[in-house]
Short mmCIF file of C-alpha atoms in Angstrom, two decimals:
data_model
loop_
_atom_site.label_atom_id
_atom_site.label_comp_id
_atom_site.label_asym_id
_atom_site.label_seq_id
_atom_site.Cartn_x
_atom_site.Cartn_y
_atom_site.Cartn_z
CA MET H 1 -20.63 0.46 1.96
CA LYS H 2 -17.32 1.64 3.49
CA ILE H 3 -13.58 1.39 2.16
CA LYS H 4 -11.61 -1.34 3.93
CA ALA H 5 -8.02 0.10 5.05
CA LEU H 6 -5.07 -1.14 6.25
CA ILE H 7 -2.53 0.95 8.35
CA VAL H 8 1.38 -0.35 8.23
CA GLU H 9 3.52 1.46 10.29
CA ASP H 10 5.98 0.44 13.10
CA GLU H 11 6.20 3.41 15.22
CA ILE H 12 3.47 2.46 17.71
CA LEU H 13 2.91 6.46 18.48
CA SER H 14 2.45 7.03 14.57
CA ARG H 15 0.40 4.18 14.00
CA GLU H 16 -1.81 4.87 16.82
CA PHE H 17 -2.06 8.83 15.82
CA LEU H 18 -2.92 7.81 12.29
CA SER H 19 -5.33 5.16 13.21
CA ASN H 20 -7.51 7.72 15.40
CA MET H 21 -7.13 10.29 12.23
CA VAL H 22 -8.65 7.76 10.14
CA ARG H 23 -11.47 7.06 12.38
CA GLU H 24 -12.11 10.79 13.19
CA HIS H 25 -12.13 12.18 9.89
CA CYS H 26 -12.50 9.79 7.00
CA PRO H 27 -16.12 8.62 7.47
CA GLN H 28 -15.52 6.71 4.04
CA LEU H 29 -13.22 4.32 5.78
CA GLU H 30 -13.54 1.06 7.68
CA LEU H 31 -10.00 0.71 9.42
CA ALA H 32 -9.79 -3.31 9.44
CA GLY H 33 -6.44 -3.42 10.62
CA THR H 34 -2.90 -2.41 11.41
CA ALA H 35 0.36 -3.94 10.70
CA SER H 36 3.96 -2.99 12.60
CA ASN H 37 6.14 -4.65 10.40
CA VAL H 38 6.84 -6.20 6.88
CA ASP H 39 5.70 -9.89 7.65
CA GLU H 40 2.78 -8.55 9.30
CA ALA H 41 1.87 -6.38 6.81
CA ILE H 42 1.87 -8.84 4.30
CA GLN H 43 -0.17 -11.51 6.22
CA GLN H 44 -2.76 -8.74 6.92
CA ILE H 45 -2.83 -8.00 3.06
CA GLU H 46 -3.74 -11.73 2.53
CA THR H 47 -5.96 -12.49 5.32
CA LEU H 48 -8.12 -8.90 4.87
CA SER H 49 -7.89 -7.98 1.22
CA PRO H 50 -7.97 -4.24 2.01
CA GLN H 51 -8.53 -1.85 -0.87
CA LEU H 52 -6.56 0.94 0.81
CA VAL H 53 -2.91 0.63 2.56
CA PHE H 54 -1.36 3.66 4.10
CA LEU H 55 2.29 2.21 4.07
CA ASP H 56 5.31 3.40 5.80
CA ILE H 57 8.14 3.45 3.59
CA GLU H 58 11.34 3.04 5.90
CA MET H 59 10.44 0.25 8.59
CA GLN H 60 13.18 -1.42 10.93
CA THR H 61 12.28 -4.64 8.64
CA GLY H 62 12.52 -3.20 5.53
CA THR H 63 10.33 -0.81 3.04
CA GLY H 64 7.12 -0.40 1.86
CA PHE H 65 8.38 -1.35 -1.48
CA ASP H 66 9.31 -4.68 -0.17
CA VAL H 67 5.82 -5.11 1.14
CA LEU H 68 4.43 -4.23 -2.40
CA GLN H 69 7.00 -6.62 -4.29
CA ARG H 70 5.90 -9.49 -2.27
CA THR H 71 2.14 -8.69 -2.68
CA ALA H 72 2.46 -8.40 -6.47
CA GLY H 73 -0.95 -9.18 -8.02
CA ARG H 74 -3.27 -8.39 -5.27
CA GLN H 75 -5.29 -5.30 -6.04
CA PHE H 76 -5.44 -2.32 -3.57
CA HIS H 77 -4.68 1.20 -3.50
CA VAL H 78 -1.71 2.43 -1.53
CA ILE H 79 -0.80 6.09 0.19
CA PHE H 80 2.56 6.45 1.46
CA THR H 81 3.41 7.84 4.47
CA THR H 82 6.99 8.74 5.39
CA ALA H 83 9.04 11.12 7.26
CA PHE H 84 12.02 11.54 4.58
CA ASP H 85 11.82 13.67 1.22
CA HIS H 86 14.33 11.97 -0.70
CA TYR H 87 15.03 9.84 -4.05
CA ALA H 88 11.78 7.42 -3.31
CA ILE H 89 9.33 10.33 -3.01
CA LYS H 90 10.81 11.54 -6.63
CA ALA H 91 9.83 7.94 -7.75
CA ILE H 92 6.46 8.19 -6.06
CA LYS H 93 5.64 11.46 -7.54
CA PHE H 94 6.44 10.82 -10.98
CA SER H 95 4.09 7.43 -10.60
CA ALA H 96 1.52 9.75 -9.41
CA VAL H 97 1.06 7.38 -6.30
CA ASP H 98 0.20 9.15 -3.23
CA TYR H 99 2.11 10.05 -0.15
CA LEU H 100 1.83 12.02 3.14
CA LEU H 101 4.84 13.78 4.90
CA LYS H 102 4.82 13.11 8.76
CA PRO H 103 3.44 14.72 10.67
CA ILE H 104 0.18 13.99 8.77
CA ALA H 105 -2.32 16.95 8.83
CA PHE H 106 -5.65 15.93 8.54
CA ASP H 107 -6.53 18.13 5.78
CA GLU H 108 -3.94 16.50 3.87
CA LEU H 109 -5.10 13.02 4.64
CA GLN H 110 -8.83 14.03 3.72
CA GLN H 111 -7.44 14.97 0.53
CA ALA H 112 -5.54 11.91 -0.02
CA VAL H 113 -8.14 9.51 0.85
CA ASP H 114 -10.53 11.54 -1.44
CA LYS H 115 -7.96 11.29 -4.29
CA ALA H 116 -7.82 7.30 -3.77
CA ILE H 117 -11.65 6.63 -3.95
CA ARG H 118 -11.53 8.56 -7.04
CA GLN H 119 -9.30 6.69 -8.42
CA MET H 120 -10.83 3.57 -7.42
CA GLU H 121 -14.11 4.56 -8.86
CA SER H 122 -12.61 5.62 -12.04
CA ALA H 123 -13.59 3.32 -14.94
CA SER H 124 -10.15 3.04 -16.16
CA GLY H 125 -7.64 0.85 -14.49
CA ASP H 126 -4.03 1.69 -14.09
CA ASN H 127 -0.57 0.37 -13.12
CA ARG H 128 0.54 2.85 -10.86
CA LEU H 129 2.20 0.40 -8.67
CA ASP H 130 3.83 -1.77 -11.08
CA LEU H 131 5.17 1.78 -12.53
CA LEU H 132 6.23 2.78 -9.36
CA LEU H 133 8.01 -0.33 -8.52
CA LYS H 134 9.90 -0.03 -12.04
CA ASN H 135 10.79 3.49 -11.28
CA ILE H 136 12.40 2.72 -7.59
CA THR H 137 14.59 -0.06 -9.38
CA ARG H 138 16.09 2.14 -12.40
CA PRO H 139 19.78 3.41 -11.65
CA SER H 140 19.20 6.92 -12.93
CA GLY H 141 16.53 9.36 -13.23
CA ASP H 142 16.85 9.66 -17.20
CA ASP H 143 14.86 6.57 -16.96
CA PHE H 144 12.43 7.23 -14.75
CA CYS H 145 8.71 7.02 -16.19
CA ILE H 146 5.87 9.44 -15.51
CA SER H 147 2.22 8.87 -15.13
CA LEU H 148 0.02 11.05 -17.40
CA SER H 149 -3.74 11.04 -16.64
CA THR H 150 -5.82 11.83 -19.31
CA SER H 151 -9.36 11.84 -19.93
CA GLU H 152 -9.31 8.51 -21.81
CA GLY H 153 -6.80 6.75 -19.45
CA VAL H 154 -3.19 6.93 -17.90
CA ASP H 155 0.18 6.94 -20.16
CA PHE H 156 3.46 5.96 -18.55
CA VAL H 157 5.95 8.12 -20.48
CA PRO H 158 10.00 7.84 -20.08
CA LEU H 159 11.30 11.18 -19.19
CA SER H 160 13.95 10.72 -21.94
CA THR H 161 11.25 10.44 -24.55
CA ILE H 162 9.75 13.87 -23.52
CA ILE H 163 11.11 16.72 -25.96
CA ARG H 164 9.23 19.95 -24.06
CA LEU H 165 5.81 20.83 -21.84
CA GLU H 166 3.85 23.69 -23.00
CA ALA H 167 1.17 25.33 -21.26
CA LYS H 168 -2.54 25.81 -22.53
CA GLY H 169 -4.48 27.14 -19.83
CA PRO H 170 -4.82 25.53 -16.87
CA TYR H 171 -3.78 22.39 -18.80
CA THR H 172 -0.20 21.11 -19.89
CA ILE H 173 0.80 19.41 -23.43
CA PHE H 174 3.45 16.87 -23.51
CA PHE H 175 5.14 16.67 -26.60
CA LEU H 176 6.91 13.31 -27.39
CA LYS H 177 9.53 12.17 -29.62
CA ASP H 178 7.37 9.52 -31.26
CA GLY H 179 5.09 12.52 -32.21
CA ARG H 180 2.45 12.23 -29.50
CA GLN H 181 0.89 14.97 -27.94
CA ILE H 182 -0.62 13.91 -24.25
CA MET H 183 -2.86 16.75 -22.55
CA VAL H 184 -3.05 16.40 -18.59
CA SER H 185 -5.26 18.57 -16.46
CA ARG H 186 -2.57 19.83 -14.40
CA ASN H 187 -0.66 23.24 -14.83
CA LEU H 188 2.89 23.69 -15.90
CA LYS H 189 4.12 25.07 -12.45
CA GLU H 190 3.44 21.25 -10.89
CA TYR H 191 5.93 19.97 -13.26
CA GLU H 192 8.58 22.60 -12.88
CA ASN H 193 10.43 21.32 -9.58
CA SER H 194 10.16 17.54 -10.00
CA LEU H 195 11.47 17.89 -13.55
CA GLN H 196 14.32 20.33 -12.90
CA GLU H 197 16.68 17.77 -11.75
CA TYR H 198 16.37 15.70 -14.49
CA GLY H 199 17.48 18.22 -17.68
CA PHE H 200 14.55 20.21 -17.96
CA PHE H 201 14.50 24.07 -17.75
CA ARG H 202 11.34 26.39 -17.74
CA ILE H 203 12.80 28.52 -20.32
CA HIS H 204 9.42 30.81 -20.59
CA ASN H 205 6.25 31.30 -18.75
CA SER H 206 4.45 28.88 -21.08
CA ASN H 207 7.12 26.26 -22.14
CA ILE H 208 9.35 23.66 -20.31
CA ILE H 209 12.07 21.81 -22.25
CA ASN H 210 14.31 19.10 -22.40
CA LEU H 211 17.73 20.46 -22.74
CA LYS H 212 19.04 17.49 -24.42
CA ASP H 213 16.81 18.23 -26.95
CA VAL H 214 17.97 21.57 -27.93
CA LYS H 215 19.37 21.21 -31.47
CA ARG H 216 20.20 25.04 -31.63
CA TRP H 217 19.71 28.23 -29.69
CA VAL H 218 19.34 31.44 -31.60
CA LYS H 219 20.34 34.88 -29.71
CA THR H 220 18.54 36.97 -32.28
CA ASP H 221 15.13 38.20 -32.40
CA GLY H 222 14.77 38.00 -28.96
CA GLY H 223 15.99 34.56 -28.53
CA TYR H 224 14.61 31.06 -29.13
CA ALA H 225 15.50 27.46 -28.93
CA ILE H 226 15.31 25.12 -31.92
CA MET H 227 14.09 21.71 -30.15
CA SER H 228 14.58 18.12 -32.07
CA ASP H 229 10.87 18.25 -33.17
CA GLY H 230 11.50 21.56 -35.03
CA ALA H 231 9.66 23.76 -32.48
CA MET H 232 11.01 27.09 -31.90
CA VAL H 233 10.40 28.15 -28.35
CA ALA H 234 11.14 31.73 -27.02
CA ILE H 235 13.35 32.23 -24.33
CA SER H 236 12.31 34.82 -21.88
CA PRO H 237 14.42 37.39 -20.98
CA LYS H 238 14.45 36.84 -17.48
CA LYS H 239 15.68 33.09 -18.15
CA LYS H 240 18.04 33.77 -20.97
CA GLU H 241 21.37 34.18 -18.63
CA ASP H 242 20.68 30.90 -16.86
CA PHE H 243 19.68 28.88 -20.14
CA MET H 244 22.72 30.19 -22.00
CA MET H 245 25.28 29.10 -18.91
CA LEU H 246 23.40 25.59 -18.97
CA MET H 247 23.83 25.40 -22.64
CA THR H 248 27.56 26.12 -22.34
CA ARG H 249 28.04 23.72 -19.54
CA ARG H 250 26.54 21.10 -21.96
CA THR H 251 28.89 21.75 -24.93
CA VAL H 252 31.83 21.79 -22.62
#
């Protein structure tokens, strides 16, 4: 059976463009309907019970987050569409909810749909949309939670509880303040840019650290940082100057 999809987009040309792309490039989907504003989107969700919603973030009548808040309790997957790469995108990334930047490329659309279908077929349910709505309303990035998918399920982890990240081949291990270690099947590079502006620093090819959890840094023996969990993390020679500058700013 095909997956029932709904497109929510307030610009008619964008709505028609995405509708045509879904029909031509996503044979797994049945396009059940479209909506052009927040109220219409809510009505269509309640009437059609779509399994997948392509949801515009910025609309003249409100936002895609308004739609989610007013349909809380309904079960469907979301792929956001937006022309803006700003704060909301950060919250979306941390919540592991997929999004497409306009203009939408057909290969990115197919990848997002394939990912959504895999999530639907997964035996372990999750609360990505609940996490997203919490992240959107948080006053600071330090209060963000990040979604970490493992073979056992999905963990929602506040950024402030992460001490460091360590590469292990194609995987990444998160070391948390409560002593837990969470391994995810994504490489370290995928987290570097999104975490950097929230006080994390890639100190070495194999390590990203939370600068707030550096208890001491040692200049001898090539240089290393001692973290709050006692770990001694080597400082790459290429990163030493930037690290020292960041730590100096922290002590001012």
